[in-house]
Short mmCIF file of C-alpha atoms and ligand atoms in Angstrom, two decimals:
data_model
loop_
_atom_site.label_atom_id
_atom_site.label_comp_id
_atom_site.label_asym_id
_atom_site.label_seq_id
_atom_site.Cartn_x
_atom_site.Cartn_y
_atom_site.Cartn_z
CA UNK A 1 -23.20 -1.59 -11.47
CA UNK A 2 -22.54 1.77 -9.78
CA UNK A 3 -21.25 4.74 -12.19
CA UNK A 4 -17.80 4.50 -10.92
CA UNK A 5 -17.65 0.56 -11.51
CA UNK A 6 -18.50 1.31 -15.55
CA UNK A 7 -16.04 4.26 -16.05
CA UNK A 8 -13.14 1.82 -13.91
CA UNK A 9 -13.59 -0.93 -16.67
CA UNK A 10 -14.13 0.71 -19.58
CA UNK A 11 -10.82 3.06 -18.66
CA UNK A 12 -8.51 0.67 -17.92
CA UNK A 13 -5.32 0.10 -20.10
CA UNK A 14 -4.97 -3.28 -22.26
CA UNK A 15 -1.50 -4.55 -22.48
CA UNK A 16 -1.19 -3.62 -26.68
CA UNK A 17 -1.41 -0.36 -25.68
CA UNK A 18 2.20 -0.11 -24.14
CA UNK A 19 3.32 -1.15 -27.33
CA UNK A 20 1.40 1.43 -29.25
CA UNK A 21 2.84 4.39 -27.09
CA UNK A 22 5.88 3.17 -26.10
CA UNK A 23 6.65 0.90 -28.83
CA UNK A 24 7.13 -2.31 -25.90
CA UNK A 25 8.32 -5.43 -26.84
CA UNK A 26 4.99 -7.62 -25.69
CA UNK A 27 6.70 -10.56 -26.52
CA UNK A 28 9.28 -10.05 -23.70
CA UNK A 29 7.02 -9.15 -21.44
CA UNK A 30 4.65 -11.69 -21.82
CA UNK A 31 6.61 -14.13 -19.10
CA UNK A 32 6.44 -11.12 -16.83
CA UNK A 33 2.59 -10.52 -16.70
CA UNK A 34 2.10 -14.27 -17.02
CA UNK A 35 3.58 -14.45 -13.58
CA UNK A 36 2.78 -10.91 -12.21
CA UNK A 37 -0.70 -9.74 -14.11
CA UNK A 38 -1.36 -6.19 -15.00
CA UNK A 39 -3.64 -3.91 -14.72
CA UNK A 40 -3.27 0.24 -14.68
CA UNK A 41 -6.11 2.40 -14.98
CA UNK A 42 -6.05 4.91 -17.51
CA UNK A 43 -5.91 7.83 -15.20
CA UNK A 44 -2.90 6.49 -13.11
CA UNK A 45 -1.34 5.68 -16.77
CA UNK A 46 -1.56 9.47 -17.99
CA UNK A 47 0.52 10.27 -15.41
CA UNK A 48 3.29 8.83 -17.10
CA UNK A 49 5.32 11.50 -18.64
CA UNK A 50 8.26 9.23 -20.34
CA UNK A 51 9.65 5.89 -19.78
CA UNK A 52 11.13 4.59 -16.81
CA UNK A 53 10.02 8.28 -15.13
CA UNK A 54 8.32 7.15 -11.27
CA UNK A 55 4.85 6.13 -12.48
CA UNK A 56 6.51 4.28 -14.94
CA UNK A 57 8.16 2.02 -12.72
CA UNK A 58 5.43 1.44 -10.45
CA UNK A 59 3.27 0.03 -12.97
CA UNK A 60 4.90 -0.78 -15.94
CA UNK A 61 5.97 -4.80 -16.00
CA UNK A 62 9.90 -5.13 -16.02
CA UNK A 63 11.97 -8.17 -16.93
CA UNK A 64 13.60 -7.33 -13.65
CA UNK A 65 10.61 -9.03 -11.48
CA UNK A 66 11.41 -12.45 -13.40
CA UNK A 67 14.80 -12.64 -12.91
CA UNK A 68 14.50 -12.42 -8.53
CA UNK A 69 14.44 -15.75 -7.96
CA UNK A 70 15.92 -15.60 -4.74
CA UNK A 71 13.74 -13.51 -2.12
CA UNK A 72 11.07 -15.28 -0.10
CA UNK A 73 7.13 -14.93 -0.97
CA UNK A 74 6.19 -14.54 2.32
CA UNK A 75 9.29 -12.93 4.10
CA UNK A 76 6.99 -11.47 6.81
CA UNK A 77 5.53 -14.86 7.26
CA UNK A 78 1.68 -13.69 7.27
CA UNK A 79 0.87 -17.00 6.94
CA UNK A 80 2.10 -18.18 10.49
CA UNK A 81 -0.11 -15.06 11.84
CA UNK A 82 -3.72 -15.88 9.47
CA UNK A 83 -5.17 -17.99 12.46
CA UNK A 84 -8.61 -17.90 9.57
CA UNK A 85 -8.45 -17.17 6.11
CA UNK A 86 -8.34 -13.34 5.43
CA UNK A 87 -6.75 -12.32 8.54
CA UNK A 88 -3.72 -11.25 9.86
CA UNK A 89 -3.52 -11.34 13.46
CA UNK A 90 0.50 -10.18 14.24
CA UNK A 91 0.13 -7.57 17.09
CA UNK A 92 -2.21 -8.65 20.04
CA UNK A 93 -5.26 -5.76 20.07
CA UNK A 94 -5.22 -5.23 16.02
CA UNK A 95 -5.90 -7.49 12.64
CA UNK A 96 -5.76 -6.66 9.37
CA UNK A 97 -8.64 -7.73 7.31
CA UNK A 98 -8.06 -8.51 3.81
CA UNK A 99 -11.59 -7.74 2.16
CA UNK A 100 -10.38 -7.10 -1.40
CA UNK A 101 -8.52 -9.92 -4.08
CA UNK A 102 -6.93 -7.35 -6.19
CA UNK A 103 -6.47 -3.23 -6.88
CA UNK A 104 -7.32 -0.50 -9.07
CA UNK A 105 -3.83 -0.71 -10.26
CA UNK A 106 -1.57 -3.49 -9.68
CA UNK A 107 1.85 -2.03 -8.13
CA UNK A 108 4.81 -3.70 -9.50
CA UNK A 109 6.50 -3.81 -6.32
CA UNK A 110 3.94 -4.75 -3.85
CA UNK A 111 4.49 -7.02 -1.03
CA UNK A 112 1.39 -9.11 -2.27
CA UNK A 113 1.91 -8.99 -5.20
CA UNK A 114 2.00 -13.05 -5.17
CA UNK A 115 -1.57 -12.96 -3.81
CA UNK A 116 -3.27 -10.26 -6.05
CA UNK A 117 -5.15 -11.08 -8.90
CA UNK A 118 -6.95 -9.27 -11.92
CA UNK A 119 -10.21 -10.04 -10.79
CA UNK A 120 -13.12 -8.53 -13.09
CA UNK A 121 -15.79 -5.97 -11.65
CA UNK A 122 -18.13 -6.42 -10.42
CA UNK A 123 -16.06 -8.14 -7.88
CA UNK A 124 -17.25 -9.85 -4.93
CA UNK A 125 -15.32 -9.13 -1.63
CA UNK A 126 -13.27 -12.33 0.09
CA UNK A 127 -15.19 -14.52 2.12
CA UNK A 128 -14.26 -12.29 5.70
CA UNK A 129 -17.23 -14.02 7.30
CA UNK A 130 -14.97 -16.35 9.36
CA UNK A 131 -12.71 -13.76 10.40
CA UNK A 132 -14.96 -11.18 11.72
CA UNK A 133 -16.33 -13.63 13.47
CA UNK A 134 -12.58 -14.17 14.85
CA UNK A 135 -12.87 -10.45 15.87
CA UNK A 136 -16.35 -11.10 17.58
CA UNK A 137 -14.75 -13.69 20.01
CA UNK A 138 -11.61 -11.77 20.89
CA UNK A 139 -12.10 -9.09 23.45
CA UNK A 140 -8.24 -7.52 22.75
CA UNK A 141 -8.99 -6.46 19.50
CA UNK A 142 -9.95 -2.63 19.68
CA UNK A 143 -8.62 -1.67 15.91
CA UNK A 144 -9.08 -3.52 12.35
CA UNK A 145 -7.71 -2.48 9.40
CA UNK A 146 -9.38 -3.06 5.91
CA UNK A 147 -6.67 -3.91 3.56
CA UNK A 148 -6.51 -6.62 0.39
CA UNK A 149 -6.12 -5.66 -2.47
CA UNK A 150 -8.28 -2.18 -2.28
CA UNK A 151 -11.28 -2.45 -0.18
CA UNK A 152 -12.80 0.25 -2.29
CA UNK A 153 -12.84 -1.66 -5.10
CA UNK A 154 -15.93 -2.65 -2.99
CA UNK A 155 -19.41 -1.36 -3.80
CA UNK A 156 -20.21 1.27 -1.55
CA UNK A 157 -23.02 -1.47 -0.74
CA UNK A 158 -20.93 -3.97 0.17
CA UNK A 159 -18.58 -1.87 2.44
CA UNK A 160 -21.07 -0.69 3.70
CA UNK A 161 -22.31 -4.31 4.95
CA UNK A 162 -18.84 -5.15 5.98
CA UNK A 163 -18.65 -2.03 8.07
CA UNK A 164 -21.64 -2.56 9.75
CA UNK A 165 -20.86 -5.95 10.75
CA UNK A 166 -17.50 -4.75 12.47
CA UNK A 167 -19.31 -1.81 13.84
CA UNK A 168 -21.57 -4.06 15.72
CA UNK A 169 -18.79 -5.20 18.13
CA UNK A 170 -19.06 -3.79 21.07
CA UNK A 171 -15.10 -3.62 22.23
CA UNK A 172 -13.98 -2.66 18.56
CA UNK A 173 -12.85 1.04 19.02
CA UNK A 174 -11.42 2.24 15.23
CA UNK A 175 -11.21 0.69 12.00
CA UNK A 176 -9.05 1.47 9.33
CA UNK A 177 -8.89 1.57 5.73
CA UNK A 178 -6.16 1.25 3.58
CA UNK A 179 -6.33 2.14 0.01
CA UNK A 180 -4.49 3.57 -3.11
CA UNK A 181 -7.82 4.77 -4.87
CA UNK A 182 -7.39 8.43 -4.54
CA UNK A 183 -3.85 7.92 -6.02
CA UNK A 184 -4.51 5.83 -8.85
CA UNK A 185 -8.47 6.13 -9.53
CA UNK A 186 -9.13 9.13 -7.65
CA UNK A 187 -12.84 9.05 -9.35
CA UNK A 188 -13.81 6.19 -7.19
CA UNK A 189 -14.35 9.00 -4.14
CA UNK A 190 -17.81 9.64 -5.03
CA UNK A 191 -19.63 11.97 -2.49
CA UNK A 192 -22.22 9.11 -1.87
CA UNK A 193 -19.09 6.61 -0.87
CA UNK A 194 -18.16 9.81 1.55
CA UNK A 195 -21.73 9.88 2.61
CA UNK A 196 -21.20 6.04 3.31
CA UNK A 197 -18.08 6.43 4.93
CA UNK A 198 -19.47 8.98 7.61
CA UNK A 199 -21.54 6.89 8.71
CA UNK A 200 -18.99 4.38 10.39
CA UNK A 201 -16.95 7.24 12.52
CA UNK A 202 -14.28 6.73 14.32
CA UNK A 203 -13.06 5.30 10.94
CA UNK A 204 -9.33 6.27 9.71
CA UNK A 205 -8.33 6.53 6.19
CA UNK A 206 -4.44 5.71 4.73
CA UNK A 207 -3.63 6.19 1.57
CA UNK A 208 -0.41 5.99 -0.43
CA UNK A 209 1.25 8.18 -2.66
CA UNK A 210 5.27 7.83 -3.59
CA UNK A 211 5.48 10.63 -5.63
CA UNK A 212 4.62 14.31 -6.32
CA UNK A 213 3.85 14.01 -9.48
CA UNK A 214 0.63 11.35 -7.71
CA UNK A 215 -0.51 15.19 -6.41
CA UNK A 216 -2.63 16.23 -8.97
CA UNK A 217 -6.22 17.82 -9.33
CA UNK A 218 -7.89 14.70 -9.39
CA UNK A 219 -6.11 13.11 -6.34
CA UNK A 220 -6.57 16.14 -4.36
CA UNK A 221 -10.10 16.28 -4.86
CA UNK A 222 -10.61 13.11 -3.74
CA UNK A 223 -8.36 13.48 -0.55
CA UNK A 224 -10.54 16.92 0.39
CA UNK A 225 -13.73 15.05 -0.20
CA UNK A 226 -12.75 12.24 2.47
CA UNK A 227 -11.16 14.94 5.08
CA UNK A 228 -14.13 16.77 3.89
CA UNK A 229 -15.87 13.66 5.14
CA UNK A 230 -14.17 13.95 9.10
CA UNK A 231 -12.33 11.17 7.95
CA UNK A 232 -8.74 11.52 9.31
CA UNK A 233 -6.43 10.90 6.49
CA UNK A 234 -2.73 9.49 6.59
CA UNK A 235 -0.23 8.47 3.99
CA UNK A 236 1.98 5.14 3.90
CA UNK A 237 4.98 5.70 1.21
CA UNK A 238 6.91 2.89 0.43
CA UNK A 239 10.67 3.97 -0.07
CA UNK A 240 12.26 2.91 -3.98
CA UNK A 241 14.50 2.63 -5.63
CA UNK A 242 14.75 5.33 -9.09
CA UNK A 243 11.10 6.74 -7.70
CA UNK A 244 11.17 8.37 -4.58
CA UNK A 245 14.73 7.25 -3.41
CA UNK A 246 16.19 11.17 -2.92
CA UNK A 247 15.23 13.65 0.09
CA UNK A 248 14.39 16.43 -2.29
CA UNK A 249 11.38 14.46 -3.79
CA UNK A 250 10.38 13.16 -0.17
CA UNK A 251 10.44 16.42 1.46
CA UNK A 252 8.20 17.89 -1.62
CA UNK A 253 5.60 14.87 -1.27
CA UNK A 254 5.18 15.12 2.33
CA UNK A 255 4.96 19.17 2.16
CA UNK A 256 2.21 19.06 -0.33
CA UNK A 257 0.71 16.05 1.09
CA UNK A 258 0.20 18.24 4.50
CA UNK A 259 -1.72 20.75 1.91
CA UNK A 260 -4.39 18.58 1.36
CA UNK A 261 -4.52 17.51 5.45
CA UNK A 262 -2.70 14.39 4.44
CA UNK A 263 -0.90 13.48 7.67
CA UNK A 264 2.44 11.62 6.50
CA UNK A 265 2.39 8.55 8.70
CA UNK A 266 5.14 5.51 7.20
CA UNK A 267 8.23 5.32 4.75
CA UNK A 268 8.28 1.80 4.53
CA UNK A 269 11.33 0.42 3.55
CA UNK A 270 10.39 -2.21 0.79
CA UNK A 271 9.46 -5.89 1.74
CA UNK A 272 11.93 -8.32 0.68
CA UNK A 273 9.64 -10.06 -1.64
CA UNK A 274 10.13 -11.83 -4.49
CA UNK A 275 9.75 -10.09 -8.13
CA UNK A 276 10.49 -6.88 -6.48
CA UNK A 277 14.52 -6.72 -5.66
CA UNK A 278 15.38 -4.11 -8.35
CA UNK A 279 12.92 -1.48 -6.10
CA UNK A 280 15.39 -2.27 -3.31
CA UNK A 281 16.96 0.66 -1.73
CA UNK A 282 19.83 0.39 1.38
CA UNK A 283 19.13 1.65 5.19
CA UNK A 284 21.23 4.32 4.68
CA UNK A 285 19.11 6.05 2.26
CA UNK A 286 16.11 6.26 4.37
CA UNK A 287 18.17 7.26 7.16
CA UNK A 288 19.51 9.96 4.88
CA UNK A 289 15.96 11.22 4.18
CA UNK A 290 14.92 11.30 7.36
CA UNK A 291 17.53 13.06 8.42
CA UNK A 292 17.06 15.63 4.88
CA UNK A 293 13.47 16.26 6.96
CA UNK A 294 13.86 16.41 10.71
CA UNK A 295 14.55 20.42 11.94
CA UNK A 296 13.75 21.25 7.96
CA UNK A 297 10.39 21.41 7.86
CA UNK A 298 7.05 21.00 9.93
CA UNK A 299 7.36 18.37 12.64
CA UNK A 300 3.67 17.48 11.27
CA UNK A 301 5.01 16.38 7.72
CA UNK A 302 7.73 13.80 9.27
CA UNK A 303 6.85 9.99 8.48
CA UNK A 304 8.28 7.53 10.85
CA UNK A 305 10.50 5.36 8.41
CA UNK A 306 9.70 1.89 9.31
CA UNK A 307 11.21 -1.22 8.95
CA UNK A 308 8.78 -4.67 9.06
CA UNK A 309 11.32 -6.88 10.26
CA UNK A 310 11.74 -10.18 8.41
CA UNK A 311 9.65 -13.33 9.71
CA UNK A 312 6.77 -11.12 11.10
CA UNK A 313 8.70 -9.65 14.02
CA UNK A 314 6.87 -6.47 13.79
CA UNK A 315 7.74 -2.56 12.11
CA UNK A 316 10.33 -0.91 14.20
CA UNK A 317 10.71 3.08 13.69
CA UNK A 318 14.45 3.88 12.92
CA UNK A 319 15.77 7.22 13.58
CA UNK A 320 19.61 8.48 12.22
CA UNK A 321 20.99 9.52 15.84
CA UNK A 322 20.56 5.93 17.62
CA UNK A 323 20.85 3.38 15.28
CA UNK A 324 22.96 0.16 15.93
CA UNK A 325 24.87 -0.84 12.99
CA UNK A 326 28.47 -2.76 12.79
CA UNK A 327 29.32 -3.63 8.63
CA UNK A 328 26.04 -3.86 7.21
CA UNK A 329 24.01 -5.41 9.83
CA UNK A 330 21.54 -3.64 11.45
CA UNK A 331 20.57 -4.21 15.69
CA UNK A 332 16.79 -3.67 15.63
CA UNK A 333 15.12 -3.36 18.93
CA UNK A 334 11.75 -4.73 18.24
CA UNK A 335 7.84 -3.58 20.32
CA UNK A 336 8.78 -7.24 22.60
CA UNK A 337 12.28 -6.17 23.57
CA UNK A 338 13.94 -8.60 20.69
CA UNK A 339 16.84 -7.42 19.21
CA UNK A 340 17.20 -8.56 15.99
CA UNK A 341 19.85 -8.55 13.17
CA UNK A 342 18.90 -6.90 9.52
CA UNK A 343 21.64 -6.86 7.05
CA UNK A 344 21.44 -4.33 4.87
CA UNK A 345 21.46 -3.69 0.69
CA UNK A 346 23.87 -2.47 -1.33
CA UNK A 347 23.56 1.34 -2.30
C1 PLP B 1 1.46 -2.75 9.95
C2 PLP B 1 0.57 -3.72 10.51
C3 PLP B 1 -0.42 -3.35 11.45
C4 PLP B 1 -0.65 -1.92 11.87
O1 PLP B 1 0.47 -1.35 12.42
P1 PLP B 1 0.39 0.14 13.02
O2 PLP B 1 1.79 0.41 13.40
O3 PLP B 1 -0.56 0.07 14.17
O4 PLP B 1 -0.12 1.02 11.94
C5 PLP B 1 -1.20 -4.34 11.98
N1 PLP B 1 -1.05 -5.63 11.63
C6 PLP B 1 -0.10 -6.02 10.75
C7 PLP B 1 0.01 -7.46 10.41
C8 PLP B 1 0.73 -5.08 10.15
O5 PLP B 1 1.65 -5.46 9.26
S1 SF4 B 2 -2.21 -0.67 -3.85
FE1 SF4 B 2 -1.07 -1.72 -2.24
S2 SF4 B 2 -1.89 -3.81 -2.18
FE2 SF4 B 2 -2.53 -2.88 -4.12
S3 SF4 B 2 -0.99 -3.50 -5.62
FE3 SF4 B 2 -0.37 -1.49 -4.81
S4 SF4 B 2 0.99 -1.96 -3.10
FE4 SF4 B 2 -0.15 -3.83 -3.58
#
């Protein structure tokens, strides 16, 4: 096992441990983590500096998730677009490749949330064999993203495999990685996994902090390492409800974020999915911090604030000054030309 792989395991938080600091109920919770599992390292769980604060609720089981019964499990319908297992094939020159079963720390509200799993480390890496073949055959690919799970949850030995696979096809031009490890096990950015990295140039890094208090020595040490690295690093923040939900805290994340040459790239709003509905947060308010941003600080620190339309109909960028809204419905405009209608939440 590599170094990082021991201190991951023998760090992470057991569930009788939110009863000892917290004094939890684990008896109430137990239907929760039966359905949804758990698993926070113990760096990501220091963070926490009372309950229900914004680390809190990103990793700390809720009755809430059990009781959204409603919402779809696949309300971007990734399915329809996974032409082979392990692939998500939406937009025609870019996949996403889903390398990794599960994550350092398993986010309460996360729009797979139905497909992660606690796997144990050492952990092997999905059977992608099939779909980077896909990518081999299709000429119009030119970009793949690594997502899961975490791909570096990975060895560094087998990224590195998996990265030299893609970066034997000829008319790939980038590849991207997506991961949370420098928020939530920021010890996983070894300098030999930079050293790896390197290697694989033109190769993009996102990463995805919600909150300030996410900025810490650790984290930041980790995101210098990888820009140290040439690796050009962006941020994805998913907009929610009681964490990040207020323009002050947004503007202060994406200011220091731009400290550590994090480029703010997405504010998501939040996936319908299922177990997550008490995250959700209306249009309004992510109109409202974009607009708390724009003219107010460095055009550099200003996310895009996204919306993945329902049913896999792609993200569409929505900006205060032309949106189309009668009531509560939303008129998207989506990349094909399709307008379609979104009806929003209640603030
Ligand atoms: C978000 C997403 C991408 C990448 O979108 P960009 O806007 O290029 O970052 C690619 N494929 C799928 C299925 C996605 O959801
Ligand atoms: S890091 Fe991303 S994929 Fe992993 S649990 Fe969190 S939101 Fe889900």
């Amino acid at each position: 096992m590599e170094n990082w792989q021991k201190t991951f395991l023998e760090t992470l938080i057991c569930l009788e441990e939110l009863s000892d600091y917290f004094s939890m109920d684990l008896d109430s919770l137990n239907p929760v983590v039966e359905r949804y599992p758990f698993r926070v390292t113990r760096y990501y769980f220091n963070l926490i500096q009372e309950p229900y604060d914004p680390i809190w609720r990103q990793c700390i089981p809720d009755l809430e998730e059990i009781k959204d019964l409603e919402s779809p499990i696949d309300p971007l319908n990734e399915r329809k677009f996974s032409p082979v297992p392990f692939l998500i094939h939406r937009y025609p020159d870019r996949v996403v490749l889903l390398v990794s079963p599960t994550c350092p720390t398993l986010c309460r509200f996360c729009t797979r949330k139905h497909y992660v799993r606690n796997n144990p480390l050492p952990m092997k890496s999905n059977p992608v064999e099939e779909a980077i073949e896909y990518v081999e055959k299709k000429p119009e690919i030119r970009d793949v993203i690594l997502s899961g799970g975490d791909p570096l949850l990975l060895s560094d030995e087998e990224l590195d495999g998996i990265l030299k696979r893609l970066r034997k096809i000829p008319h790939l031009e980038i590849v991207r990685i997506h991961t949370r490890m420098p928020v939530t096990f920021p010890m996983r950015i070894t300098l030999s996994l930079c050293r790896m990295l390197k290697t694989h140039h033109p190769l993009y890094l996102n990463t995805h902090f919600n909150h300030p208090l996410e900025i810490t020595p650790q984290s930041s040490e980790a995101c210098i390492r990888l820009a140290d690295a040439g690796i050009p690093l962006g941020n994805q923040t998913v907009l929610l409800r009681g964490v990040n939900d207020d323009p002050g805290v947004m503007k202060q994340l994406v200011q220091k974020l731009l400290i550590l040459r994090v480029r703010p790239y997405y504010i998501h709003q939040l996936d319908r999915v299922r177990g997550t509905r008490h995250f959700r947060t209306s249009v309004g308010r992510g109109l409202t911090i974009i607009s708390g941003l724009r003219g107010h600080t460095s055009g550099i620190a200003i996310p895009q604030y996204v919306i993945d339309l329902p049913g896999g109909k792609g993200k569409v960028p929505l900006l205060p000054e032309d949106v189309k809204k009668e009531g509560k419905t939303y008129f998207l405009r989506n990349y094909l030309g399709e307008v379609v209608e979104y009806q929003d939440e209640e603030d």
